[in-house]
Coordinates of C-alpha atoms in Angstrom, one line a residue:
Chain A
M1 CA 69.8 25.4 -114.0
S2 CA 72.7 25.8 -111.6
I3 CA 73.3 29.4 -112.7
Y4 CA 69.8 30.2 -111.5
I5 CA 70.6 28.6 -108.2
A6 CA 73.8 30.6 -108.0
S7 CA 71.9 33.8 -108.8
F8 CA 69.5 32.9 -106.1
G9 CA 72.5 32.9 -103.7
F10 CA 73.6 36.3 -105.0
G11 CA 70.1 37.5 -104.7
L12 CA 69.9 36.4 -101.1
I13 CA 73.0 38.5 -100.3
T14 CA 71.8 41.6 -102.1
A15 CA 68.4 41.1 -100.4
S16 CA 70.1 41.0 -97.0
I17 CA 71.9 44.3 -97.6
L18 CA 68.7 45.7 -99.1
V19 CA 66.7 44.7 -96.0
L20 CA 69.0 46.9 -93.9
S21 CA 69.1 49.9 -96.2
S22 CA 65.4 49.8 -97.2
V23 CA 64.1 49.5 -93.7
G24 CA 66.4 52.5 -92.7
L25 CA 65.2 54.6 -95.6
T26 CA 61.6 53.8 -95.1
L27 CA 61.7 54.6 -91.4
Q28 CA 63.1 58.0 -92.2
Y29 CA 60.3 58.6 -94.7
G30 CA 57.7 57.3 -92.2
V31 CA 58.4 59.8 -89.5
T32 CA 59.6 62.8 -91.5
N33 CA 57.8 62.5 -94.9
V34 CA 61.0 63.2 -96.7
F35 CA 62.7 61.0 -99.3
N36 CA 66.2 61.2 -98.0
F37 CA 68.4 61.0 -101.0
A38 CA 71.3 61.6 -98.7
F39 CA 70.8 58.0 -97.5
G40 CA 73.3 56.7 -100.0
G41 CA 75.9 59.2 -98.9
T42 CA 75.2 58.1 -95.3
M43 CA 75.9 54.5 -96.3
T44 CA 79.1 55.5 -97.9
F45 CA 80.1 57.5 -94.9
G46 CA 79.5 54.4 -92.7
A47 CA 81.7 52.3 -95.0
F48 CA 84.5 54.9 -94.8
A49 CA 84.1 55.4 -91.0
A50 CA 84.5 51.6 -90.6
Y51 CA 87.5 51.7 -92.9
I52 CA 89.2 54.3 -90.8
V53 CA 88.7 52.4 -87.6
N54 CA 89.6 49.1 -89.3
H55 CA 92.6 50.3 -91.3
T56 CA 94.1 53.1 -89.3
L57 CA 93.2 52.2 -85.8
H58 CA 93.6 48.5 -86.5
Q59 CA 90.5 47.3 -84.9
N60 CA 88.7 44.2 -86.1
I61 CA 85.9 44.6 -88.6
W62 CA 83.0 44.1 -86.2
V63 CA 84.2 46.8 -83.8
S64 CA 84.7 49.0 -86.8
T65 CA 81.1 48.3 -87.9
L66 CA 79.8 49.3 -84.5
A67 CA 81.8 52.5 -84.6
A68 CA 80.5 53.2 -88.1
M69 CA 76.9 52.6 -87.0
I70 CA 77.3 55.1 -84.2
G71 CA 78.9 57.6 -86.6
T72 CA 76.1 57.3 -89.2
G73 CA 73.5 57.4 -86.5
L74 CA 74.9 60.7 -85.3
L75 CA 75.2 62.0 -88.9
S76 CA 71.6 61.2 -89.5
I77 CA 70.4 63.0 -86.4
A78 CA 72.5 66.0 -87.5
L79 CA 71.0 65.9 -91.0
N80 CA 67.5 65.8 -89.5
Q81 CA 68.0 68.4 -86.8
F82 CA 70.0 70.9 -88.8
F83 CA 68.5 70.6 -92.2
F84 CA 65.2 68.8 -92.6
Q85 CA 63.5 69.9 -89.4
P86 CA 64.2 73.7 -90.0
F87 CA 62.9 73.4 -93.6
I88 CA 59.9 71.5 -92.4
R89 CA 59.2 74.1 -89.7
R90 CA 59.4 76.7 -92.5
G91 CA 56.5 74.9 -94.2
L92 CA 58.5 73.4 -97.1
Q93 CA 56.5 70.7 -98.8
L94 CA 57.3 67.3 -100.2
F95 CA 59.1 68.4 -103.4
G96 CA 61.1 71.1 -101.7
L97 CA 62.3 68.7 -99.1
M98 CA 63.3 66.3 -101.8
V99 CA 65.3 69.0 -103.4
V100 CA 67.0 69.7 -100.1
A101 CA 67.7 66.0 -99.6
F102 CA 69.2 65.8 -103.0
A103 CA 71.4 68.9 -102.4
L104 CA 72.5 67.3 -99.1
S105 CA 73.4 64.0 -100.9
I106 CA 75.5 65.8 -103.5
I107 CA 77.3 67.7 -100.8
L108 CA 77.9 64.6 -98.7
Q109 CA 79.0 62.5 -101.5
N110 CA 81.4 65.1 -102.8
V111 CA 82.8 65.9 -99.4
L112 CA 83.7 62.2 -99.1
L113 CA 85.1 62.3 -102.6
A114 CA 87.2 65.4 -101.8
L115 CA 88.6 63.7 -98.7
A116 CA 89.1 60.2 -99.9
G117 CA 89.9 60.8 -103.5
P118 CA 89.0 58.6 -106.5
D119 CA 90.9 55.6 -105.1
V120 CA 89.4 52.3 -104.1
F121 CA 89.6 50.8 -100.7
S122 CA 89.0 47.5 -98.9
Y123 CA 88.9 46.3 -95.4
D124 CA 91.4 44.3 -93.5
V125 CA 89.4 41.1 -92.9
P126 CA 90.7 37.6 -92.4
S127 CA 90.3 35.8 -95.7
A128 CA 87.0 34.0 -96.0
Q129 CA 86.4 30.3 -96.5
S130 CA 83.8 29.1 -98.9
V131 CA 80.8 27.2 -97.7
S132 CA 78.5 25.4 -100.0
F133 CA 74.9 24.2 -99.8
G134 CA 74.5 22.0 -102.8
D135 CA 74.8 24.3 -105.8
L136 CA 74.8 27.4 -103.7
L137 CA 78.2 28.8 -102.9
F138 CA 78.8 31.4 -100.3
T139 CA 81.8 32.8 -98.5
S140 CA 81.7 32.8 -94.7
T141 CA 81.5 36.6 -94.8
Q142 CA 78.4 36.5 -97.0
L143 CA 76.7 34.0 -94.7
I144 CA 77.5 36.3 -91.8
I145 CA 75.9 39.2 -93.7
I146 CA 72.7 37.2 -94.3
V147 CA 72.6 36.2 -90.6
V148 CA 73.2 39.8 -89.5
A149 CA 70.4 41.1 -91.8
A150 CA 68.0 38.5 -90.5
L151 CA 68.8 39.4 -86.9
A152 CA 68.5 43.1 -87.6
A153 CA 65.1 42.5 -89.2
L154 CA 64.0 40.5 -86.2
C155 CA 65.2 43.2 -83.8
I156 CA 63.4 45.9 -85.8
Y157 CA 60.2 43.8 -85.7
L158 CA 60.5 43.3 -81.9
L159 CA 61.3 47.0 -81.4
L160 CA 58.3 48.2 -83.4
R161 CA 55.9 45.7 -82.0
F162 CA 56.7 45.4 -78.4
T163 CA 58.5 48.4 -77.1
K164 CA 57.2 51.8 -76.1
L165 CA 59.6 53.5 -78.5
G166 CA 58.4 51.3 -81.3
R167 CA 54.8 52.2 -80.7
A168 CA 55.7 55.8 -80.4
M169 CA 57.5 55.6 -83.8
R170 CA 54.5 53.9 -85.4
A171 CA 52.2 56.5 -84.0
T172 CA 54.3 59.4 -85.2
A173 CA 54.5 57.9 -88.6
D174 CA 50.8 57.4 -88.8
D175 CA 49.6 60.8 -87.7
I176 CA 52.0 63.2 -86.1
Q177 CA 49.4 65.6 -84.6
L178 CA 47.5 62.8 -83.0
A179 CA 50.7 61.4 -81.6
R180 CA 51.6 64.7 -80.1
V181 CA 48.1 65.0 -78.6
S182 CA 48.5 61.6 -77.0
G183 CA 51.5 62.8 -75.2
I184 CA 54.4 61.5 -77.3
V185 CA 57.3 63.9 -77.5
T186 CA 57.5 63.6 -81.3
S187 CA 60.7 65.5 -81.7
R188 CA 62.5 63.1 -79.5
V189 CA 60.9 60.1 -81.2
I190 CA 61.8 61.5 -84.6
N191 CA 65.4 61.9 -83.6
L192 CA 65.6 58.4 -82.2
A193 CA 64.1 57.1 -85.5
W194 CA 66.8 58.9 -87.4
L195 CA 69.4 57.5 -85.0
L196 CA 68.2 54.0 -85.6
S197 CA 67.8 54.3 -89.3
G198 CA 71.2 56.0 -89.5
G199 CA 72.7 53.1 -87.7
L200 CA 71.0 50.8 -90.2
A201 CA 72.5 52.9 -93.0
G202 CA 76.0 52.5 -91.5
L203 CA 75.5 48.7 -91.1
A204 CA 74.3 48.4 -94.7
G205 CA 77.2 50.5 -96.0
V206 CA 79.7 48.4 -94.2
V207 CA 78.3 45.0 -95.3
L208 CA 77.9 46.3 -98.8
A209 CA 81.6 47.3 -98.8
M210 CA 82.5 43.9 -97.2
N211 CA 80.6 42.1 -99.9
S212 CA 82.5 43.9 -102.7
A213 CA 86.1 43.3 -103.3
S214 CA 86.8 47.0 -103.0
F215 CA 84.7 50.1 -102.7
D216 CA 84.9 53.8 -103.5
T217 CA 82.9 56.9 -102.7
L218 CA 80.2 55.9 -105.1
L219 CA 79.3 52.9 -103.0
G220 CA 76.1 54.2 -101.5
E221 CA 74.8 56.0 -104.5
N222 CA 75.0 53.0 -106.7
F223 CA 73.0 51.0 -104.2
L224 CA 70.5 53.8 -103.5
L225 CA 68.3 53.1 -106.5
L226 CA 67.8 49.5 -105.5
T227 CA 67.0 50.7 -102.0
I228 CA 64.4 53.1 -103.3
A229 CA 63.0 50.3 -105.4
A230 CA 62.6 48.1 -102.3
V231 CA 61.1 51.0 -100.3
I232 CA 58.5 51.9 -103.0
V233 CA 57.5 48.4 -103.9
G234 CA 57.1 47.6 -100.2
G235 CA 55.1 50.8 -99.5
I236 CA 56.8 54.0 -98.5
G237 CA 56.9 54.2 -94.8
K238 CA 56.2 50.5 -94.1
P239 CA 59.1 48.7 -92.6
Y240 CA 57.7 45.2 -92.9
G241 CA 56.8 45.9 -96.5
A242 CA 60.3 47.0 -97.1
M243 CA 61.7 43.8 -95.7
I244 CA 59.6 41.6 -97.9
A245 CA 60.1 43.8 -100.9
A246 CA 63.9 43.8 -100.3
V247 CA 63.9 40.0 -100.5
I248 CA 61.8 40.0 -103.7
I249 CA 63.8 42.7 -105.4
G250 CA 67.1 41.3 -104.4
I251 CA 66.4 37.9 -105.7
A252 CA 64.4 39.0 -108.7
T253 CA 67.1 41.4 -110.0
E254 CA 69.7 38.7 -109.8
E255 CA 67.6 36.1 -111.5
A256 CA 66.5 38.6 -114.2
G257 CA 70.2 39.5 -114.7
V258 CA 70.8 35.9 -115.8
I259 CA 68.1 36.2 -118.5
I260 CA 68.6 39.7 -119.8
G261 CA 72.2 40.4 -119.0
A262 CA 73.8 41.6 -115.8
Q263 CA 74.1 45.2 -116.9
Y264 CA 70.4 45.5 -117.0
Q265 CA 69.7 44.3 -113.5
L266 CA 69.0 47.7 -112.2
V267 CA 66.6 48.4 -115.0
V268 CA 64.5 45.5 -113.7
A269 CA 64.3 47.2 -110.3
L270 CA 63.5 50.6 -111.9
V271 CA 60.7 49.2 -114.0
A272 CA 59.4 47.6 -110.8
I273 CA 59.3 51.1 -109.3
V274 CA 57.4 52.5 -112.3
I275 CA 54.8 49.7 -112.2
A276 CA 54.4 50.0 -108.4
L277 CA 53.9 53.8 -108.4
L278 CA 51.5 53.7 -111.3
I279 CA 49.4 50.8 -110.2
R280 CA 49.6 50.8 -106.4
P281 CA 51.5 53.6 -104.9
Q282 CA 50.8 52.5 -101.3
G283 CA 53.0 49.5 -102.0
L284 CA 52.6 46.1 -103.7
I285 CA 53.0 44.2 -100.4
I286 CA 49.9 43.7 -98.5
T287 CA 50.7 43.7 -94.8
R288 CA 48.2 42.9 -92.2
S289 CA 46.7 46.0 -90.7
R290 CA 48.3 46.6 -87.4
R291 CA 45.9 46.8 -84.5
Chain B
M1 CA 92.9 88.9 -127.8
S2 CA 94.6 85.6 -128.3
A3 CA 92.8 82.9 -130.1
G4 CA 92.7 80.9 -126.8
T5 CA 90.9 83.7 -125.0
E6 CA 88.6 84.2 -127.9
Y7 CA 87.7 80.6 -128.0
Y8 CA 87.1 80.6 -124.2
I9 CA 84.7 83.5 -124.4
I10 CA 82.8 82.0 -127.3
T11 CA 82.5 78.7 -125.4
L12 CA 81.1 80.6 -122.4
A13 CA 78.6 82.4 -124.6
V14 CA 77.5 79.2 -126.3
Y15 CA 77.1 77.5 -123.0
F16 CA 75.0 80.4 -121.8
L17 CA 72.7 80.3 -124.8
I18 CA 72.2 76.6 -124.9
N19 CA 71.6 76.4 -121.2
S20 CA 69.1 79.2 -121.5
I21 CA 67.2 77.2 -124.1
L22 CA 67.3 74.2 -121.8
L23 CA 66.2 76.2 -118.8
W24 CA 63.3 77.9 -120.7
G25 CA 62.0 74.4 -121.4
L26 CA 62.5 73.3 -117.8
N27 CA 60.8 76.5 -116.6
L28 CA 57.8 75.8 -118.8
Q29 CA 57.5 72.4 -117.2
Y30 CA 58.4 73.0 -113.6
G31 CA 58.2 76.8 -113.2
L32 CA 55.0 77.5 -115.0
T33 CA 53.1 74.2 -114.8
G34 CA 54.5 72.7 -111.7
I35 CA 55.5 69.4 -113.2
V36 CA 58.5 68.1 -111.4
N37 CA 60.5 66.5 -114.1
F38 CA 63.7 64.9 -112.6
G39 CA 64.4 63.2 -115.9
Y40 CA 64.7 66.3 -118.0
Y41 CA 68.2 65.6 -119.1
A42 CA 67.0 62.4 -120.7
F43 CA 64.9 64.6 -123.0
V44 CA 68.0 66.7 -123.8
A45 CA 69.9 63.5 -124.5
A46 CA 67.2 62.3 -126.8
G47 CA 67.4 65.4 -128.9
A48 CA 71.2 65.3 -128.8
Y49 CA 71.3 61.7 -130.1
V50 CA 68.7 62.2 -132.8
G51 CA 70.2 65.4 -134.0
S52 CA 73.6 63.8 -134.2
M53 CA 72.5 60.6 -135.9
L54 CA 70.7 62.5 -138.6
A55 CA 73.8 64.5 -139.4
M56 CA 76.3 61.7 -139.1
G57 CA 75.0 59.5 -141.8
A58 CA 74.1 55.8 -141.8
P59 CA 76.0 53.6 -139.4
Q60 CA 79.0 52.0 -141.1
P61 CA 79.3 48.2 -140.6
G62 CA 82.5 47.0 -139.1
Y63 CA 84.0 46.4 -135.7
L64 CA 85.7 49.7 -135.1
S65 CA 83.0 52.0 -136.2
Q66 CA 80.3 53.5 -134.1
H67 CA 77.1 51.5 -133.8
Y68 CA 73.8 53.3 -133.7
L69 CA 70.3 52.6 -134.7
F70 CA 69.8 54.8 -137.8
G71 CA 71.4 57.7 -139.5
A72 CA 71.2 60.1 -142.4
T73 CA 73.0 63.1 -143.6
L74 CA 70.3 65.7 -143.7
P75 CA 71.2 69.3 -144.6
Y76 CA 71.2 71.8 -141.8
P77 CA 68.9 72.8 -140.0
L78 CA 66.9 69.7 -140.4
P79 CA 68.8 67.6 -137.8
V80 CA 68.2 70.2 -135.2
V81 CA 64.5 70.5 -136.0
A82 CA 64.2 66.7 -135.9
A83 CA 66.0 66.7 -132.6
G84 CA 63.4 69.1 -131.2
A85 CA 60.7 66.9 -132.5
A86 CA 62.4 63.9 -130.9
G87 CA 62.4 65.7 -127.6
G88 CA 58.8 66.5 -128.0
V89 CA 57.9 62.9 -128.8
F90 CA 59.9 61.7 -125.8
G91 CA 58.0 64.2 -123.7
A92 CA 54.7 62.9 -125.0
L93 CA 55.6 59.3 -124.3
V94 CA 56.7 60.1 -120.7
G95 CA 53.6 62.3 -120.2
L96 CA 51.3 59.5 -121.4
V97 CA 52.7 57.1 -118.9
L98 CA 53.3 59.3 -116.0
L99 CA 51.0 62.3 -116.0
R100 CA 48.2 60.7 -114.1
R101 CA 47.2 62.4 -110.9
L102 CA 50.4 61.7 -109.0
R103 CA 51.7 63.5 -106.0
T104 CA 54.6 65.8 -106.7
D105 CA 57.2 63.6 -105.0
Y106 CA 56.0 60.4 -106.7
L107 CA 56.1 62.2 -110.1
A108 CA 59.6 63.4 -109.2
I109 CA 60.7 59.8 -108.4
L110 CA 59.0 58.4 -111.5
T111 CA 60.7 60.9 -113.9
L112 CA 64.0 60.3 -112.2
V113 CA 63.5 56.6 -112.6
V114 CA 62.5 56.9 -116.3
G115 CA 65.5 59.1 -116.9
Q116 CA 67.7 56.5 -115.2
I117 CA 66.2 53.7 -117.3
A118 CA 66.9 55.6 -120.4
W119 CA 70.5 56.3 -119.3
L120 CA 71.1 52.7 -118.4
I121 CA 69.7 51.3 -121.6
A122 CA 71.6 53.9 -123.7
G123 CA 74.8 53.2 -121.9
N124 CA 74.6 49.4 -121.8
N125 CA 73.2 48.6 -125.2
P126 CA 76.0 49.0 -127.7
T127 CA 73.8 48.9 -130.8
L128 CA 71.4 51.7 -129.8
V129 CA 73.6 54.7 -129.6
N130 CA 77.0 53.2 -129.3
G131 CA 76.8 52.5 -125.6
Q132 CA 79.2 54.0 -123.2
S133 CA 81.5 55.4 -125.8
G134 CA 78.7 57.4 -127.2
L135 CA 78.6 59.2 -130.5
S136 CA 81.6 61.2 -131.7
Q137 CA 82.8 63.1 -134.7
I138 CA 79.5 64.7 -135.0
P139 CA 79.5 67.0 -137.9
Q140 CA 78.9 70.6 -137.1
P141 CA 76.2 72.6 -138.8
L142 CA 77.3 74.1 -142.1
A143 CA 80.9 73.1 -141.5
D144 CA 81.3 71.4 -144.8
K145 CA 79.6 74.1 -146.7
L146 CA 81.7 76.9 -145.4
T147 CA 85.4 76.4 -145.6
V148 CA 86.7 78.7 -142.8
D149 CA 89.3 78.3 -140.2
P150 CA 88.2 76.9 -136.8
V151 CA 88.2 80.2 -135.0
T152 CA 85.9 81.9 -137.5
Y153 CA 83.7 78.8 -137.5
N154 CA 83.2 79.2 -133.8
W155 CA 81.8 82.7 -134.3
I156 CA 79.5 81.3 -136.9
F157 CA 78.3 78.6 -134.5
L158 CA 77.8 81.3 -131.9
G159 CA 75.6 83.1 -134.4
I160 CA 73.6 79.9 -135.0
C161 CA 73.1 79.5 -131.3
L162 CA 72.1 83.1 -131.0
I163 CA 69.5 82.8 -133.7
A164 CA 68.1 79.6 -132.1
A165 CA 68.0 81.2 -128.7
L166 CA 66.2 84.2 -130.1
I167 CA 63.6 82.1 -131.8
V168 CA 63.0 80.0 -128.6
F169 CA 62.9 83.2 -126.5
V170 CA 60.3 84.8 -128.7
I171 CA 58.2 81.6 -128.6
I172 CA 58.5 81.2 -124.8
M173 CA 57.7 84.8 -124.0
R174 CA 54.6 84.7 -126.2
L175 CA 53.5 81.5 -124.6
T176 CA 54.1 82.7 -121.1
R177 CA 52.3 86.0 -121.5
S178 CA 49.3 84.5 -123.1
P179 CA 46.1 82.9 -122.0
Y180 CA 47.9 79.6 -122.4
G181 CA 50.6 80.6 -120.0
R182 CA 47.9 81.8 -117.5
A183 CA 46.1 78.5 -117.9
L184 CA 49.4 76.6 -117.1
R185 CA 49.8 78.6 -114.0
A186 CA 46.3 78.0 -113.0
V187 CA 46.8 74.3 -113.3
R188 CA 49.9 74.6 -111.2
E189 CA 48.2 76.5 -108.4
N190 CA 45.0 74.5 -108.2
E191 CA 44.1 72.1 -110.9
Y192 CA 40.6 71.4 -109.7
A193 CA 39.7 75.1 -109.7
A194 CA 41.2 75.3 -113.2
G195 CA 39.2 72.4 -114.3
A196 CA 36.1 73.9 -112.8
L197 CA 36.7 77.0 -114.9
G198 CA 36.8 75.0 -118.1
K199 CA 40.5 74.4 -118.5
R200 CA 41.7 70.9 -119.1
P201 CA 44.6 70.2 -116.8
A202 CA 45.6 66.9 -118.3
T203 CA 45.9 68.4 -121.8
L204 CA 47.7 71.5 -120.5
R205 CA 50.2 69.4 -118.6
M206 CA 50.8 67.2 -121.6
S207 CA 51.4 70.2 -123.8
A208 CA 53.9 71.6 -121.4
M209 CA 55.7 68.2 -121.4
I210 CA 55.8 68.2 -125.2
I211 CA 56.8 71.9 -125.7
G212 CA 59.4 71.6 -122.9
G213 CA 60.6 68.4 -124.5
V214 CA 61.0 70.2 -127.9
M215 CA 63.2 72.8 -126.3
A216 CA 65.2 70.3 -124.4
G217 CA 65.8 68.4 -127.7
L218 CA 66.8 71.5 -129.5
G219 CA 69.3 72.5 -126.8
G220 CA 70.6 69.0 -126.7
A221 CA 71.3 68.9 -130.4
L222 CA 73.1 72.2 -130.3
F223 CA 75.1 71.0 -127.4
A224 CA 76.1 67.7 -129.1
E225 CA 77.1 69.6 -132.2
Y226 CA 79.2 72.0 -130.3
L227 CA 81.0 69.3 -128.3
M228 CA 81.1 67.1 -131.4
S229 CA 80.4 64.1 -129.2
W230 CA 77.8 62.9 -126.8
S231 CA 78.0 60.0 -124.4
P232 CA 76.2 58.8 -121.3
G233 CA 78.9 60.1 -119.1
G234 CA 77.7 63.6 -120.1
W235 CA 74.1 63.2 -119.2
S236 CA 74.0 61.5 -115.8
F237 CA 71.3 62.3 -113.3
A238 CA 73.5 64.9 -111.7
E239 CA 73.2 67.2 -114.7
N240 CA 69.5 67.6 -113.8
F241 CA 70.7 68.9 -110.5
V242 CA 72.7 71.6 -112.2
L243 CA 69.7 72.7 -114.2
Y244 CA 67.4 72.8 -111.2
T245 CA 69.9 74.7 -109.2
A246 CA 70.2 77.2 -112.0
L247 CA 66.4 77.6 -112.3
V248 CA 65.8 77.8 -108.5
L249 CA 68.6 80.4 -108.1
G250 CA 67.6 82.5 -111.1
G251 CA 63.9 82.5 -110.3
T252 CA 61.4 79.7 -110.9
G253 CA 58.6 80.7 -113.2
N254 CA 60.5 83.7 -114.6
N255 CA 62.1 83.3 -118.1
F256 CA 64.6 86.1 -117.4
G257 CA 65.4 84.3 -114.2
A258 CA 66.1 81.2 -116.3
M259 CA 68.6 83.2 -118.3
L260 CA 70.2 84.6 -115.1
G261 CA 70.4 81.1 -113.8
A262 CA 72.1 79.9 -117.0
L263 CA 74.6 82.7 -116.6
V264 CA 75.4 82.1 -113.0
V265 CA 75.4 78.3 -112.6
P266 CA 76.6 76.4 -115.6
V267 CA 78.8 79.3 -116.7
G268 CA 79.7 81.1 -113.5
V269 CA 80.2 78.3 -111.0
Y270 CA 82.0 76.0 -113.4
Q271 CA 84.4 78.6 -114.6
V272 CA 85.2 80.1 -111.3
V273 CA 86.0 76.8 -109.7
S274 CA 88.1 75.6 -112.6
L275 CA 90.2 78.7 -112.2
L276 CA 91.1 77.8 -108.7
P277 CA 94.4 76.1 -108.1
P278 CA 94.2 72.4 -107.1
I279 CA 93.3 72.2 -103.5
G280 CA 95.3 69.8 -101.3
G281 CA 97.1 68.4 -104.2
N282 CA 94.1 66.3 -105.0
A283 CA 92.8 66.8 -108.5
T284 CA 89.4 65.3 -107.8
A285 CA 88.9 67.7 -104.9
N286 CA 88.3 70.5 -107.3
A287 CA 85.7 68.6 -109.3
A288 CA 84.1 67.6 -106.0
L289 CA 84.2 71.2 -104.8
Q290 CA 82.2 72.4 -107.8
W291 CA 79.4 70.1 -106.8
I292 CA 79.7 71.0 -103.1
I293 CA 79.3 74.7 -104.1
L294 CA 76.3 73.9 -106.2
G295 CA 74.7 72.0 -103.4
V296 CA 75.4 74.8 -100.9
I297 CA 74.0 77.3 -103.4
L298 CA 70.8 75.3 -103.7
L299 CA 70.4 74.9 -100.0
G300 CA 71.1 78.6 -99.5
V301 CA 68.6 79.7 -102.1
M302 CA 65.9 77.3 -100.7
W303 CA 66.5 78.8 -97.3
F304 CA 67.0 82.5 -97.9
R305 CA 65.2 83.2 -101.1
P306 CA 63.1 80.3 -102.4
Q307 CA 61.5 82.3 -105.1
G308 CA 65.0 82.9 -106.6
L309 CA 66.8 86.1 -107.6
L310 CA 64.2 87.2 -110.1
P311 CA 60.8 86.0 -108.8
E312 CA 58.0 85.2 -111.0
P313 CA 56.2 88.4 -112.0
K314 CA 52.9 88.6 -110.1
A315 CA 49.8 89.1 -112.2
K316 CA 48.4 92.6 -111.9
F317 CA 44.7 93.0 -112.2
P318 CA 42.9 96.3 -112.7
S319 CA 41.4 97.5 -109.5
T320 CA 37.7 96.9 -109.1
E321 CA 37.3 99.6 -106.4
P322 CA 35.4 102.7 -107.4
E323 CA 37.6 105.7 -107.9
T324 CA 35.9 108.1 -105.6
T325 CA 35.1 107.3 -102.0
D326 CA 33.3 110.6 -101.1
T327 CA 29.8 109.1 -101.0
P328 CA 29.2 106.4 -98.5
R329 CA 28.9 102.9 -99.9
V330 CA 25.6 102.2 -98.3
A331 CA 22.7 104.5 -99.1
I332 CA 19.6 104.3 -97.1
V333 CA 16.6 105.1 -99.3
A334 CA 13.5 106.7 -98.0
H335 CA 11.4 103.7 -97.5
G336 CA 13.9 101.9 -95.4
D337 CA 15.7 99.7 -98.0
V338 CA 19.4 99.4 -97.7
Q339 CA 21.2 99.7 -100.9
H340 CA 24.8 99.3 -101.6
G341 CA 26.3 101.9 -103.9

């Protein structure tokens, strides 16, 4: 029994990181209608940016995280402005944009590989103490990750619900022509959405790297399929759905890993994608319709 | 010509022929029918595994030997034919599950996911196809029948590939330039209109999946026999990317474009980059550079010439205009009717 509880703990951590990455990816899809495969590479970029600030400039890890988030936010804006928007303006449709996104992800990942090499890296962090809740065992770093993810989810919710930018983002995601007609400068809103989701990607990348003993240039790619699973199960373009789906998938894959073997964890998430897309492509999570 | 150079050129030629076969299958699915199959390389792997297992013989018990599900030693060319059939069956299965009316990008994700599931299961289950180590010491066709030295054998293998490619080429050209090919293109352009005209989009799509799968399996078996080994490391998702880049660059929907793509991308790009000296003293940088170049090529083609180097030939219809235009089209007859001539 206790192994299930331990897996629940692992699942919570995976879920926390997933919340960050899936909300980011789904925001990008919501406003631009492109499945940004380069998101994994963006996460890896964030992890490495934090590494440079942390290791070479000797800043503490949280300052490095902030720097990384700014870096990935800017990278995402650049990806959107210089690659996706021109192709969209050309009239390229869904599949074509996906091909472009995939090409970008290959380029990004391999540029990182060329620069960093095949080595593994880890952050300079103070060694973590263990904290236990009954059968659940966490390190203090992991607890911080969970808290950070919860806070980020809360901030996203507040942003989307109560701020003008949030409403503009929701409007753009719903119907871009109508949003323009209502006076929203959609190009600016889209860029801000990419900045925000890029920041989330960077944060996700850094905490993912923090959670692993060491990381390499494949960090983001390996996590991308799980992220896609959370995005699809939650409903593509729906941030709240992504949050809920992230928790479900994070915990479910870890628990399933206990039963069928850890190497098949990802298969569980992938099968969830297949089922979701076949049965209910708009997402398995039913969120209250927003007024 | 030294034996090394000879071997190198034969390798390039074999890669060209096998990739042409693979690309013709992909062109049938994506180029002609518009099915976005991002899991195509799993079909290739299915054929590679089946073809190998049917030539390697039954799995030997014991800790050190390779573990796989079944095996036989069938005489050539049965393993390759069976590999094609396996690819076709895999295509049928995937088609059954996925070919509902799904949006293009959903279908792309689903096929990607199915391909990944296959890859993960094949790699992690040691009893299926020997897990991550894969199958090795795959016997080459006719190698035991003919006792020749390795260099001459390579020429023979090249001949086998040539024959296979020719057969596939004849088949694919007949299919493309036939009512069937036109029906596939009709389904790609507007499946509802095609349905209204009496074509059956679901059946046509399924047939494209199956036939494309057969070609993928065929190519995969030849590949595995040439390399004499086949493991999950060789068929990751990124390999699909190579094929799609090749097809998009060469010309989507054009079988000659597929061949051109096979020449330029798997053969050209790989060889050119491997000839470069190591950059920055970092050996992985060269491998990474290959992929970067591929990505840049794909982006460039999508931007500057999305139809590819050899675009799909446009259908020509005989003109329905009358030859002479001397007499006016409208003739007013005596009692005031207007007639169009």
